[in-house]
CSV table of N, CA and C in Angstrom, one decimal:
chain,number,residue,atom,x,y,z
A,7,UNK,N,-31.7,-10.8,-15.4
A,7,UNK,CA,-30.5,-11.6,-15.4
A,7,UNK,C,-29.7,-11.3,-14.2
A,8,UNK,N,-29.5,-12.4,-13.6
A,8,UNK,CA,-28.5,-12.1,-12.2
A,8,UNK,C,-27.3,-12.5,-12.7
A,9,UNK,N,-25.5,-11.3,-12.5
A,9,UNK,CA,-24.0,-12.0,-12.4
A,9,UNK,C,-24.1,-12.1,-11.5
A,10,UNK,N,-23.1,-13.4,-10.9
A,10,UNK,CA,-22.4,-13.7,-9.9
A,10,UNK,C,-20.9,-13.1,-9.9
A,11,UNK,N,-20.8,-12.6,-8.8
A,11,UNK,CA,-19.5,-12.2,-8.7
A,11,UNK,C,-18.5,-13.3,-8.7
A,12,UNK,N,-17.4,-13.4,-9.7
A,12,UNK,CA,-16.5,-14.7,-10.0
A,12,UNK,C,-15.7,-14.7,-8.4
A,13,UNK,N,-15.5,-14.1,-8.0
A,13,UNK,CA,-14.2,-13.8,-6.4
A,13,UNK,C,-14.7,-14.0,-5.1
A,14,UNK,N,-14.8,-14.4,-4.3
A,14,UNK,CA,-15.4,-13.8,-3.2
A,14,UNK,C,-15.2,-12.6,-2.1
A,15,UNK,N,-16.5,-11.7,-1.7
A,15,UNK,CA,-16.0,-10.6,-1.4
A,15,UNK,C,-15.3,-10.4,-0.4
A,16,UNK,N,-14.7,-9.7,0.4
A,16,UNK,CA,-13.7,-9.5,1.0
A,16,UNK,C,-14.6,-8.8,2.4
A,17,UNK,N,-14.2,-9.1,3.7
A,17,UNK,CA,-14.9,-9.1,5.2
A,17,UNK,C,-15.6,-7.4,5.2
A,18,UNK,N,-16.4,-7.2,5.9
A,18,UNK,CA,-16.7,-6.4,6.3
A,18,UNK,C,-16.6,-5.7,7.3
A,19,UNK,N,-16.5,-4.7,8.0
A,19,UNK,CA,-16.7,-3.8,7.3
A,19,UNK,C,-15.1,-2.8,7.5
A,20,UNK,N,-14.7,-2.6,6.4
A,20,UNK,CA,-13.3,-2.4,6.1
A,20,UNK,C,-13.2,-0.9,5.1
A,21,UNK,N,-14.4,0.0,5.5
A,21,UNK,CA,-14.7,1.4,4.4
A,21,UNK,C,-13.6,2.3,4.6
A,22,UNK,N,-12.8,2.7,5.7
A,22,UNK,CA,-11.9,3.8,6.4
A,22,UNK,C,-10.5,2.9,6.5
A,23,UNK,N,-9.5,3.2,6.3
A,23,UNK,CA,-8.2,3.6,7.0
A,23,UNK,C,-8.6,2.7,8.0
A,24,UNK,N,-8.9,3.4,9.3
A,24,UNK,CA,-9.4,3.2,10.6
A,24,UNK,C,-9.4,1.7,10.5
A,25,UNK,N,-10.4,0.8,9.4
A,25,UNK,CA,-11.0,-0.4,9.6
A,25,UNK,C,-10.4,-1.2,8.7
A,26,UNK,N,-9.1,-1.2,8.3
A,26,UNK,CA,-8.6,-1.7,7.2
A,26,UNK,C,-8.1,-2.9,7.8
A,27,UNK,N,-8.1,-3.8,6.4
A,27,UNK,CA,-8.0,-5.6,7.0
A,27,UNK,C,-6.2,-5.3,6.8
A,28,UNK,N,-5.8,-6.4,7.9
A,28,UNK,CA,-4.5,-5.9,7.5
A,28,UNK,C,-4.2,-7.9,6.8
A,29,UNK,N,-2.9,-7.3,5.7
A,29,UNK,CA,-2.8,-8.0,4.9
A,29,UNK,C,-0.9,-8.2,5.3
A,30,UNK,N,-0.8,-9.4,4.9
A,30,UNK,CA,1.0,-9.5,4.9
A,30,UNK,C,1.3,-9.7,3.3
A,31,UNK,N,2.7,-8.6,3.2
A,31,UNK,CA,3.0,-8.6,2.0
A,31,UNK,C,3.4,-10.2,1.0
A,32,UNK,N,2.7,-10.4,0.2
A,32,UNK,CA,2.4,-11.7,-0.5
A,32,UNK,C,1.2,-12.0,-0.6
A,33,UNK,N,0.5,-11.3,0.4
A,33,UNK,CA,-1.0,-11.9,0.4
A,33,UNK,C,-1.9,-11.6,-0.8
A,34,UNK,N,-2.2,-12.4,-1.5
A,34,UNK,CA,-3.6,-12.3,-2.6
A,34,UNK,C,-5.0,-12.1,-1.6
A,35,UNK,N,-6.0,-11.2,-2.0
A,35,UNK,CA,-6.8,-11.1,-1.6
A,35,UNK,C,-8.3,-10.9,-2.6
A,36,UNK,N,-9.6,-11.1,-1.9
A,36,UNK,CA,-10.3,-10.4,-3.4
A,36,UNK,C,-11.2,-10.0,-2.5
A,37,UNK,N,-12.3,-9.5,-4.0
A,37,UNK,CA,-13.4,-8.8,-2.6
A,37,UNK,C,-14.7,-8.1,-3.7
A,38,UNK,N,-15.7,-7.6,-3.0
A,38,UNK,CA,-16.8,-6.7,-4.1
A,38,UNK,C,-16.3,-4.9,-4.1
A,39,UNK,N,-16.4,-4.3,-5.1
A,39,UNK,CA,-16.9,-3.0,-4.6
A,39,UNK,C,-17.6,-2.8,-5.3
A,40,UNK,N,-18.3,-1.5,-4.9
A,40,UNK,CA,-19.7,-1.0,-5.4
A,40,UNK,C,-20.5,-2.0,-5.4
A,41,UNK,N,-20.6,-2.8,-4.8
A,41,UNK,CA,-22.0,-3.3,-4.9
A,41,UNK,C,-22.8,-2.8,-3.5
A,42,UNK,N,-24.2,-2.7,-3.8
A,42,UNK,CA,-25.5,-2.3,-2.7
A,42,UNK,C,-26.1,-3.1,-2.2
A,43,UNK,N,-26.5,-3.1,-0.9
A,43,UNK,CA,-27.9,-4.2,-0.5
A,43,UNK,C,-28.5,-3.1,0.7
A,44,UNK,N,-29.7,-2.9,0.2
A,44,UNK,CA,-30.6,-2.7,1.7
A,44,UNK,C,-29.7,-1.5,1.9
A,45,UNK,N,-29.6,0.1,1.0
A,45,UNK,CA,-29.7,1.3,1.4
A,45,UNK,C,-27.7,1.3,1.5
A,46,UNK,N,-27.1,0.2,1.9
A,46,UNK,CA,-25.5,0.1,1.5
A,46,UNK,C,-24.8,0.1,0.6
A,47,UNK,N,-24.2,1.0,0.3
A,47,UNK,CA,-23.2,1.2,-1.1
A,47,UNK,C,-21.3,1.0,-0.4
A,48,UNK,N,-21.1,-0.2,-0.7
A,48,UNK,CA,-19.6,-0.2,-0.3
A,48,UNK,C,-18.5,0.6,-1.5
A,49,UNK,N,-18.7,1.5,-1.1
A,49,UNK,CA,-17.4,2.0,-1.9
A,49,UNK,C,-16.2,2.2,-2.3
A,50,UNK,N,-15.8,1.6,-0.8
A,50,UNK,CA,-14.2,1.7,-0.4
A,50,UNK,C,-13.6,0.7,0.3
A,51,UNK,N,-12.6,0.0,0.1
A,51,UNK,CA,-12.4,-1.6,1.0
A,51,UNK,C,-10.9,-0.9,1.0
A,52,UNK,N,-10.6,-1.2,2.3
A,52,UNK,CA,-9.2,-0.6,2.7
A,52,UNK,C,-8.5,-1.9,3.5
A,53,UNK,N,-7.3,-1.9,2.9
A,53,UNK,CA,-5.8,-2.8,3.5
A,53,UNK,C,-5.0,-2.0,4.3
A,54,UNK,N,-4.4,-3.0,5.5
A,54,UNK,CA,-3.3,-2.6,5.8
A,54,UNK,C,-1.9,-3.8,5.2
A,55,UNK,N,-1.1,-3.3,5.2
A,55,UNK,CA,0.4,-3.7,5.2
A,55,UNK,C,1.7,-3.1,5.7
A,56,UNK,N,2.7,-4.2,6.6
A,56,UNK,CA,3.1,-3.5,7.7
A,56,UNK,C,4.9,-4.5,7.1
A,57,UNK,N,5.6,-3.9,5.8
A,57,UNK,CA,6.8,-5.0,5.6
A,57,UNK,C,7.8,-4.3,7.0
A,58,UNK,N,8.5,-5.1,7.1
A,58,UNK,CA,9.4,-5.2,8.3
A,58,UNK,C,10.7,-4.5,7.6
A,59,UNK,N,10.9,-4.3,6.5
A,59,UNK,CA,12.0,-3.8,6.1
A,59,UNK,C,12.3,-2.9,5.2
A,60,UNK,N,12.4,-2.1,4.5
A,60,UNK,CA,12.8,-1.2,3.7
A,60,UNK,C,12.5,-1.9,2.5
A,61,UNK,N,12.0,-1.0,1.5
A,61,UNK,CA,12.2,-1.8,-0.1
A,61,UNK,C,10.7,-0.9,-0.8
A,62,UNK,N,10.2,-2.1,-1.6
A,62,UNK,CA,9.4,-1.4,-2.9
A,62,UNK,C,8.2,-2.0,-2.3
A,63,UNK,N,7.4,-1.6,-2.3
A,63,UNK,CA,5.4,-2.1,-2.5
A,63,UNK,C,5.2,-2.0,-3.8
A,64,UNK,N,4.5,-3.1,-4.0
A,64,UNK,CA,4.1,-3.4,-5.8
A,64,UNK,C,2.4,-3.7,-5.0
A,65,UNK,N,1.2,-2.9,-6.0
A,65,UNK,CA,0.1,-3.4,-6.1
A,65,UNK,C,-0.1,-3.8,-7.3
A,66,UNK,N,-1.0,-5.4,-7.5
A,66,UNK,CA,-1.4,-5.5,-8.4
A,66,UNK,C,-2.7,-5.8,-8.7
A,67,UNK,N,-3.8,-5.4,-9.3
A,67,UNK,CA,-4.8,-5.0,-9.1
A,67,UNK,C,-5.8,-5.8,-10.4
A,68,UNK,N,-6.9,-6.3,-10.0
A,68,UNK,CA,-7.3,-6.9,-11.4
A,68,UNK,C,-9.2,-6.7,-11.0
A,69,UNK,N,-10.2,-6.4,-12.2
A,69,UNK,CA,-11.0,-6.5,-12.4
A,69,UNK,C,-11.4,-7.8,-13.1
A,70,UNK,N,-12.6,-8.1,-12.3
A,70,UNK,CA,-13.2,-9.3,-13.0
A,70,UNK,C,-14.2,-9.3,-13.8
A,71,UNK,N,-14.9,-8.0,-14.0
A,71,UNK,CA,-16.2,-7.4,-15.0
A,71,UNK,C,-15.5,-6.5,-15.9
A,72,UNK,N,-14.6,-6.1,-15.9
A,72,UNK,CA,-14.0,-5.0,-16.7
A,72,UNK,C,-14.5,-3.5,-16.8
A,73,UNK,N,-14.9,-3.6,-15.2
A,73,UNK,CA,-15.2,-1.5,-15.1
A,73,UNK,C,-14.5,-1.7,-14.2
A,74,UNK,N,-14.0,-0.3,-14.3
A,74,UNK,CA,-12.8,0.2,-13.4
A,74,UNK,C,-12.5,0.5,-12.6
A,75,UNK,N,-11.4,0.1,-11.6
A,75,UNK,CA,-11.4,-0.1,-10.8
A,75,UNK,C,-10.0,0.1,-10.0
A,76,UNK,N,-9.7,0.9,-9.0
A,76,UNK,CA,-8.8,1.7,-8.5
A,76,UNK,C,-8.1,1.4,-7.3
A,77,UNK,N,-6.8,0.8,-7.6
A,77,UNK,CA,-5.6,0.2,-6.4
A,77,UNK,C,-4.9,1.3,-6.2
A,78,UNK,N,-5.1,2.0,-5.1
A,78,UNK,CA,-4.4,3.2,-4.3
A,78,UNK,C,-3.3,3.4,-2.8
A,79,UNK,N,-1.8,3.2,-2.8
A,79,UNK,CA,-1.3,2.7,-1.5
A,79,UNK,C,-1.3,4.2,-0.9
A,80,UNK,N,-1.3,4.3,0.3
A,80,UNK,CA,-1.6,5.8,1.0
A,80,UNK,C,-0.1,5.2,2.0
A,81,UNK,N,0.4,6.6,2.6
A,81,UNK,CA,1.4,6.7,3.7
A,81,UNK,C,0.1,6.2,5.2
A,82,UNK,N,1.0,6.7,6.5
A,82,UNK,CA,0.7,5.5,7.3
A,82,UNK,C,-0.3,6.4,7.7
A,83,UNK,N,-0.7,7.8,7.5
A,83,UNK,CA,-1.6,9.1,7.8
A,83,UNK,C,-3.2,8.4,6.7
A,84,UNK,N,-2.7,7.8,6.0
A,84,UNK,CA,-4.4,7.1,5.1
A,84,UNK,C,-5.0,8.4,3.6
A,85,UNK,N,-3.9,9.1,4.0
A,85,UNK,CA,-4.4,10.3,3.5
A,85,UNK,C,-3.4,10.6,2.2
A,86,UNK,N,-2.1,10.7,2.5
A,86,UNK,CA,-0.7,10.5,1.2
A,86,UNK,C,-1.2,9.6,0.5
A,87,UNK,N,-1.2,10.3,-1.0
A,87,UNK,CA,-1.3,9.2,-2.0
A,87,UNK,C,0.3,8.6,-2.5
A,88,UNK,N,1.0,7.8,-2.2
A,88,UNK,CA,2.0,7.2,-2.7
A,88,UNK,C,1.7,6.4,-4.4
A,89,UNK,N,1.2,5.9,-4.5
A,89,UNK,CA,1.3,5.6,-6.1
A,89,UNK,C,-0.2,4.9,-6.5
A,90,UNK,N,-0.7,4.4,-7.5
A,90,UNK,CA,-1.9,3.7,-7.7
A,90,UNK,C,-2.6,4.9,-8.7
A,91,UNK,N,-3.6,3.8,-9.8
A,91,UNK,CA,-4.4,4.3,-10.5
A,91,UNK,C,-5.4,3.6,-10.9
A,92,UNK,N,-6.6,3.3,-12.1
A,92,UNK,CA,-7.5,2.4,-12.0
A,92,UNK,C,-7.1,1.5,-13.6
A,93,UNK,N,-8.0,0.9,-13.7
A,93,UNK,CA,-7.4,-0.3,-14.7
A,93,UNK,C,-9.1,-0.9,-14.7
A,94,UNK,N,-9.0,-1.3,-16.1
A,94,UNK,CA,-10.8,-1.9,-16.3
A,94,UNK,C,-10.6,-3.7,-16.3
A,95,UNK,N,-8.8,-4.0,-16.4
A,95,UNK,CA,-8.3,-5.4,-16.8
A,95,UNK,C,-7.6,-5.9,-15.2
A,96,UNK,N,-6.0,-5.3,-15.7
A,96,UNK,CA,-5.2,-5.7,-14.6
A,96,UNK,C,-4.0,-4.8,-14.8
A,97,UNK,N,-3.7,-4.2,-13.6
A,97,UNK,CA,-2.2,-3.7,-13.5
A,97,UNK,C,-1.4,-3.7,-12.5
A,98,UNK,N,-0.3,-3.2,-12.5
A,98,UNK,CA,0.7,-3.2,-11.3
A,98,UNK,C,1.1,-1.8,-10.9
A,99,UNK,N,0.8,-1.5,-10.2
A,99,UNK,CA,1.7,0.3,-9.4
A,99,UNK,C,2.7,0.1,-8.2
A,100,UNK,N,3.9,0.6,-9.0
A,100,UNK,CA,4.8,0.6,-7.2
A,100,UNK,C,5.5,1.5,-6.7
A,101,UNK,N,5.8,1.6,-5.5
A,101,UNK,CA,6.6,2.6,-5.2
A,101,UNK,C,7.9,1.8,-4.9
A,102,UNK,N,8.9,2.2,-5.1
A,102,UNK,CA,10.5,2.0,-4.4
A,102,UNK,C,10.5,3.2,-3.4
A,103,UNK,N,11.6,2.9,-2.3
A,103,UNK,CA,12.4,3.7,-1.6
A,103,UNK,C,11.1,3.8,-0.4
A,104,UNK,N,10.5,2.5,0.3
A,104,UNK,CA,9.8,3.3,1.2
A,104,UNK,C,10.3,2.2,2.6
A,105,UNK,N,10.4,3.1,3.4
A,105,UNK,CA,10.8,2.4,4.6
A,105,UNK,C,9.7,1.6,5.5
A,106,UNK,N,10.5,0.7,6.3
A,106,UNK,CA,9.3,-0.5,7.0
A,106,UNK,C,8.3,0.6,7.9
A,107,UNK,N,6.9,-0.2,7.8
A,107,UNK,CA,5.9,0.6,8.7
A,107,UNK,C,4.6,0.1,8.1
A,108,UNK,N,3.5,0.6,8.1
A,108,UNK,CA,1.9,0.3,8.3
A,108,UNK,C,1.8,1.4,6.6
A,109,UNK,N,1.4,0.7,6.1
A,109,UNK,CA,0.8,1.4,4.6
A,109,UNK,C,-0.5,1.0,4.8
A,110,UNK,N,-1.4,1.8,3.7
A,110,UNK,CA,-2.8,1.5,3.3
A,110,UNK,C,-2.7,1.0,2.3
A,111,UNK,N,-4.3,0.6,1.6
A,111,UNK,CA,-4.2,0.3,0.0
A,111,UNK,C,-6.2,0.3,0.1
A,112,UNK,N,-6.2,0.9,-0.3
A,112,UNK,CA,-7.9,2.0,-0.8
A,112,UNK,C,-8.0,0.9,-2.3
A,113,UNK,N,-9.1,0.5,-2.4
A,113,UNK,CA,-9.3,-0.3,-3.6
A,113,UNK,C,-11.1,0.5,-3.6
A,114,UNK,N,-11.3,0.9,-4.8
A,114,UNK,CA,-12.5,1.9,-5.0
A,114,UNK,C,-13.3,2.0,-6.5
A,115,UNK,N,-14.3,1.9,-7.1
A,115,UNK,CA,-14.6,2.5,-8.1
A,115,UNK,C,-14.3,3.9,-8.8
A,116,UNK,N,-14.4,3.4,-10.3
A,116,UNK,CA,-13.9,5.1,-11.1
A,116,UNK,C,-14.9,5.7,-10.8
A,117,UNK,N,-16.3,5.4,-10.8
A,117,UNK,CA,-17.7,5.8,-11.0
A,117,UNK,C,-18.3,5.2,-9.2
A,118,UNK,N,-19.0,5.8,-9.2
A,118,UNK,CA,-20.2,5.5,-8.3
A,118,UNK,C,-20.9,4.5,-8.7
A,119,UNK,N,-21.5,4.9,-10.1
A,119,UNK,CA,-22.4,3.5,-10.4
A,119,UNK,C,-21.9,2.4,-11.0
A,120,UNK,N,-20.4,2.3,-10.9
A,120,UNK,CA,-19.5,1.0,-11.3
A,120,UNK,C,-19.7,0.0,-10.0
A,121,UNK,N,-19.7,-1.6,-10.5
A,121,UNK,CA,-19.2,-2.0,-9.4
A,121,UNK,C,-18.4,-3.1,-10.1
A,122,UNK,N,-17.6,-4.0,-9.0
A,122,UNK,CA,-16.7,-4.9,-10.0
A,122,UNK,C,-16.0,-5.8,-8.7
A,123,UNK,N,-16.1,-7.3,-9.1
A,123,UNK,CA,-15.2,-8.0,-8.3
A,123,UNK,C,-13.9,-8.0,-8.7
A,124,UNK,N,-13.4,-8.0,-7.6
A,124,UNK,CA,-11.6,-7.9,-7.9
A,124,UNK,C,-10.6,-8.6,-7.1
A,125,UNK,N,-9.4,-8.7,-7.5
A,125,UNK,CA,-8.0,-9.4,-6.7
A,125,UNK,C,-7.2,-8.3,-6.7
A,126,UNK,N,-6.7,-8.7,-5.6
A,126,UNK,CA,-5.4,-7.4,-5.3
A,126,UNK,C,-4.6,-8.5,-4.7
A,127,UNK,N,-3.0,-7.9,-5.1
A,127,UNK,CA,-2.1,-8.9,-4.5
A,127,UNK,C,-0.7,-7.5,-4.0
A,128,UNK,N,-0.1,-7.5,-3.1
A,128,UNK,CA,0.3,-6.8,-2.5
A,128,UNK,C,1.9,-7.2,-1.8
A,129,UNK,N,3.0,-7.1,-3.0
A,129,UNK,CA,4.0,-7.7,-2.5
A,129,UNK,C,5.3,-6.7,-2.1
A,130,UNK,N,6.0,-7.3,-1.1
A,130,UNK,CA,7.1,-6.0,-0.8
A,130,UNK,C,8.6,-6.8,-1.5
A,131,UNK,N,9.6,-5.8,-1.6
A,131,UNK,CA,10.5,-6.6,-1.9
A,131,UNK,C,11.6,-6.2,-1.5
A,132,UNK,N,12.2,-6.4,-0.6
A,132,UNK,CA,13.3,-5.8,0.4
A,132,UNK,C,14.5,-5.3,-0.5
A,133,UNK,N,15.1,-4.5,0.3
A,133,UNK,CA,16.2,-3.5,-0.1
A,133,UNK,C,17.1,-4.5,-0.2
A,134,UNK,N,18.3,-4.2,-1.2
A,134,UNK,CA,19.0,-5.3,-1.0
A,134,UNK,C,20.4,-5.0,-0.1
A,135,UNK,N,20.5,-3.9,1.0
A,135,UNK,CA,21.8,-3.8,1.7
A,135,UNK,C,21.0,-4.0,2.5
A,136,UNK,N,21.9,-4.1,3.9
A,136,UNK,CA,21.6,-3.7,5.3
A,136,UNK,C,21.2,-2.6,5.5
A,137,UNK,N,20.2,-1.6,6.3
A,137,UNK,CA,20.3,-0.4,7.0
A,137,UNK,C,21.2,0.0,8.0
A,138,UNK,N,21.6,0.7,8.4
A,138,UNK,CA,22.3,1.3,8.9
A,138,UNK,C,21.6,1.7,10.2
A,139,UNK,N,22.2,2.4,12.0
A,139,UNK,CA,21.2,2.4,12.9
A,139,UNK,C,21.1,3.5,12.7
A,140,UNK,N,19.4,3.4,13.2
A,140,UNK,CA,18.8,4.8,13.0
A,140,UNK,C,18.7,5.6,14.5
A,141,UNK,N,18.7,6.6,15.0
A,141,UNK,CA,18.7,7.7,14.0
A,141,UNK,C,20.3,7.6,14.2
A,142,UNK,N,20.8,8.8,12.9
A,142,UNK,CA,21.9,9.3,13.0
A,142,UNK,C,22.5,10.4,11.8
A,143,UNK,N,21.1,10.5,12.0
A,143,UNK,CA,20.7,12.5,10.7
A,143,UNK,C,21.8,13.2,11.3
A,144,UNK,N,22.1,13.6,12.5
A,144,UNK,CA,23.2,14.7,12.9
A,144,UNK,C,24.7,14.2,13.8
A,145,UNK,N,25.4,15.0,13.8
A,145,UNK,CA,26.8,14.9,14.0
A,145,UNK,C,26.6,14.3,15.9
A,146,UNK,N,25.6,14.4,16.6
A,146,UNK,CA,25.5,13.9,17.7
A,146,UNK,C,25.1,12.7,17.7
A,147,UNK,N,24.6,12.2,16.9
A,147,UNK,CA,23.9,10.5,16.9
A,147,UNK,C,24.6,9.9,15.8
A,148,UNK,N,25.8,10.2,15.6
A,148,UNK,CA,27.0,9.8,14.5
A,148,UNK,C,26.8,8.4,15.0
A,149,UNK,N,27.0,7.7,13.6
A,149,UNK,CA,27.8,6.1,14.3
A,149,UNK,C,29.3,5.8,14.1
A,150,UNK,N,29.8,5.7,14.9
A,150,UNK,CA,31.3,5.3,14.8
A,150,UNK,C,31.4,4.1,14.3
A,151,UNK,N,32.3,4.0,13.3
A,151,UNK,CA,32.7,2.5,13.0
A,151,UNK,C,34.5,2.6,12.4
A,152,UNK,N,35.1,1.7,13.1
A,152,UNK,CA,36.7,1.5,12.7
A,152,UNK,C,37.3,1.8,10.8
A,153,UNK,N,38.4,2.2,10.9
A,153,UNK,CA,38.7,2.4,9.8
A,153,UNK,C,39.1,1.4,8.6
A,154,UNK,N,38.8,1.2,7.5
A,154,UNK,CA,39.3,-0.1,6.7
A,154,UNK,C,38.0,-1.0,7.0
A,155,UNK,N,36.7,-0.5,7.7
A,155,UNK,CA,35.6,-1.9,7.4
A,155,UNK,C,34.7,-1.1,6.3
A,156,UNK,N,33.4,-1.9,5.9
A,156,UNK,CA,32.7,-0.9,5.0
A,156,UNK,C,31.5,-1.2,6.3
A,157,UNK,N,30.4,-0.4,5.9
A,157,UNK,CA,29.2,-0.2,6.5
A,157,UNK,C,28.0,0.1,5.4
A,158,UNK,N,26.9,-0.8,5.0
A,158,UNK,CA,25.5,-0.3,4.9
A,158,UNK,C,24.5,0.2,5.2
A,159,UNK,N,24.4,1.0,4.0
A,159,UNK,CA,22.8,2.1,5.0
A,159,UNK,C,22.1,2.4,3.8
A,160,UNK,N,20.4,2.6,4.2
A,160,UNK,CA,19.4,3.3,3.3
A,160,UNK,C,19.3,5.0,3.5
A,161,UNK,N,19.5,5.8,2.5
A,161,UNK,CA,19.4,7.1,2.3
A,161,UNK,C,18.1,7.4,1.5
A,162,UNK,N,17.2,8.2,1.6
A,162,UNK,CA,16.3,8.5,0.6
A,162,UNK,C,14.9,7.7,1.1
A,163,UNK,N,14.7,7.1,2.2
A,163,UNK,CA,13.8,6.2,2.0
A,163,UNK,C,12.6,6.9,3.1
A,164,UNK,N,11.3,6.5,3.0
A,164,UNK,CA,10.4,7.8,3.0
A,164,UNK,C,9.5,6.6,4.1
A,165,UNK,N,9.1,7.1,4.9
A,165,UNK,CA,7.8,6.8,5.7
A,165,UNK,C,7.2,8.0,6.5
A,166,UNK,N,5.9,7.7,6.9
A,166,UNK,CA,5.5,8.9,7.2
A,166,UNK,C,5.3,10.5,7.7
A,167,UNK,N,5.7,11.2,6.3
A,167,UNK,CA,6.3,12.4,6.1
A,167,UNK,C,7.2,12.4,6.5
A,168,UNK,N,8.3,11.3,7.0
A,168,UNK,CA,9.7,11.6,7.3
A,168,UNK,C,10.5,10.9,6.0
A,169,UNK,N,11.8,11.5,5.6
A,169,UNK,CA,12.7,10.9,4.6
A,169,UNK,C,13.8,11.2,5.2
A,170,UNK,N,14.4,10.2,4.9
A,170,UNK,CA,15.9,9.9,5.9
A,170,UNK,C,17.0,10.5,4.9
A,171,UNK,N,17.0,11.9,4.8
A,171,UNK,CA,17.8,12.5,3.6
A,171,UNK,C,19.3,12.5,4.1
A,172,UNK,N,19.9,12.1,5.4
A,172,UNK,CA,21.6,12.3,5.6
A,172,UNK,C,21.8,10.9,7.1
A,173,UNK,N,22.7,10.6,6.7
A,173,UNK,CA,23.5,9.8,7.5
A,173,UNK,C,24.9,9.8,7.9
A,174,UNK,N,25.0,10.1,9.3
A,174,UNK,CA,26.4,10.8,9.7
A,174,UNK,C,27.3,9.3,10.4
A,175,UNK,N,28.6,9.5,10.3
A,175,UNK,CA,29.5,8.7,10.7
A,175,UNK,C,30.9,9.0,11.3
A,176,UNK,N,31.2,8.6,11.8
A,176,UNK,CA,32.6,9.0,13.1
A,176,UNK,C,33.7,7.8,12.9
């Protein structure tokens, strides 16, 4: 008895970081993993996503056979695990507090000998202030602004191994 995979699979060849399709946040996507032909075992299908602004990454992740199956976002190194876990149905993983830049997203089997069509959908959802100019971590790259206005800025927000833990003002 032959399944057909319900989704169609997603471009090749996209196994590394390196080769990852890049995706804009909103994009639904689908694809095979673990499946083999002819000595090839795809085990790993990698995304990029690059939001322009500060805010939350939400993956949501779904299996179409019900083995499990693993939505994983990585920092812009491919290597930081930021949030994600596996699910046999459908789930959502997200991070808040991460600043604009190039994420991954590793979509993989629990098992080796799992395979499973799937959708991933990958949405950002922006900060809701303004940022503030960057840099200005120390008393020399202060931003001056007049007295009696207010000013907006992100503190805390994390992209590749850097976190913007202080913001100085004059």
């Amino acid at each position: 008895v032959t399944h057909q995979p319900t989704v169609p699979d997603d471009p090749e060849l996209n196994n590394t970081f390196g080769t990852a399709i890049p995706i804009q946040p909103g994009d639904s996507v689908t694809g095979h993993i673990g499946y083999a032909y002819n000595g090839y075992d795809d085990f790993n299908d990698w995304y990029a996503v690059s939001p322009t602004s500060d805010g939350l990454i939400s993956l949501k992740i779904t299996s179409h056979n019900g083995q499990n199956v693993y939505a994983e976002l990585f920092d812009n190194d491919g290597v930081t695990n930021l949030t994600g876990s596996y699910t046999s149905s459908t789930a959502t993983y997200t991070r808040d507090g991460l600043a604009a830049g190039t994420y991954y997203v590793r979509i993989k089997t629990y098992y080796t000998s799992e395979f499973a069509p799937y959708s991933l959908v990958v949405n950002h959802t922006p900060a809701n202030l303004t940022n503030d100019v960057e840099p200005n971590n120390h008393i020399a790259n202060a931003i001056s602004f007049p007295i009696n206005t207010t000013i907006t800025g992100h503190i805390g927000y994390y992209y590749n191994h850097y976190d913007d833990t202080a913001d100085v003002y004059t």
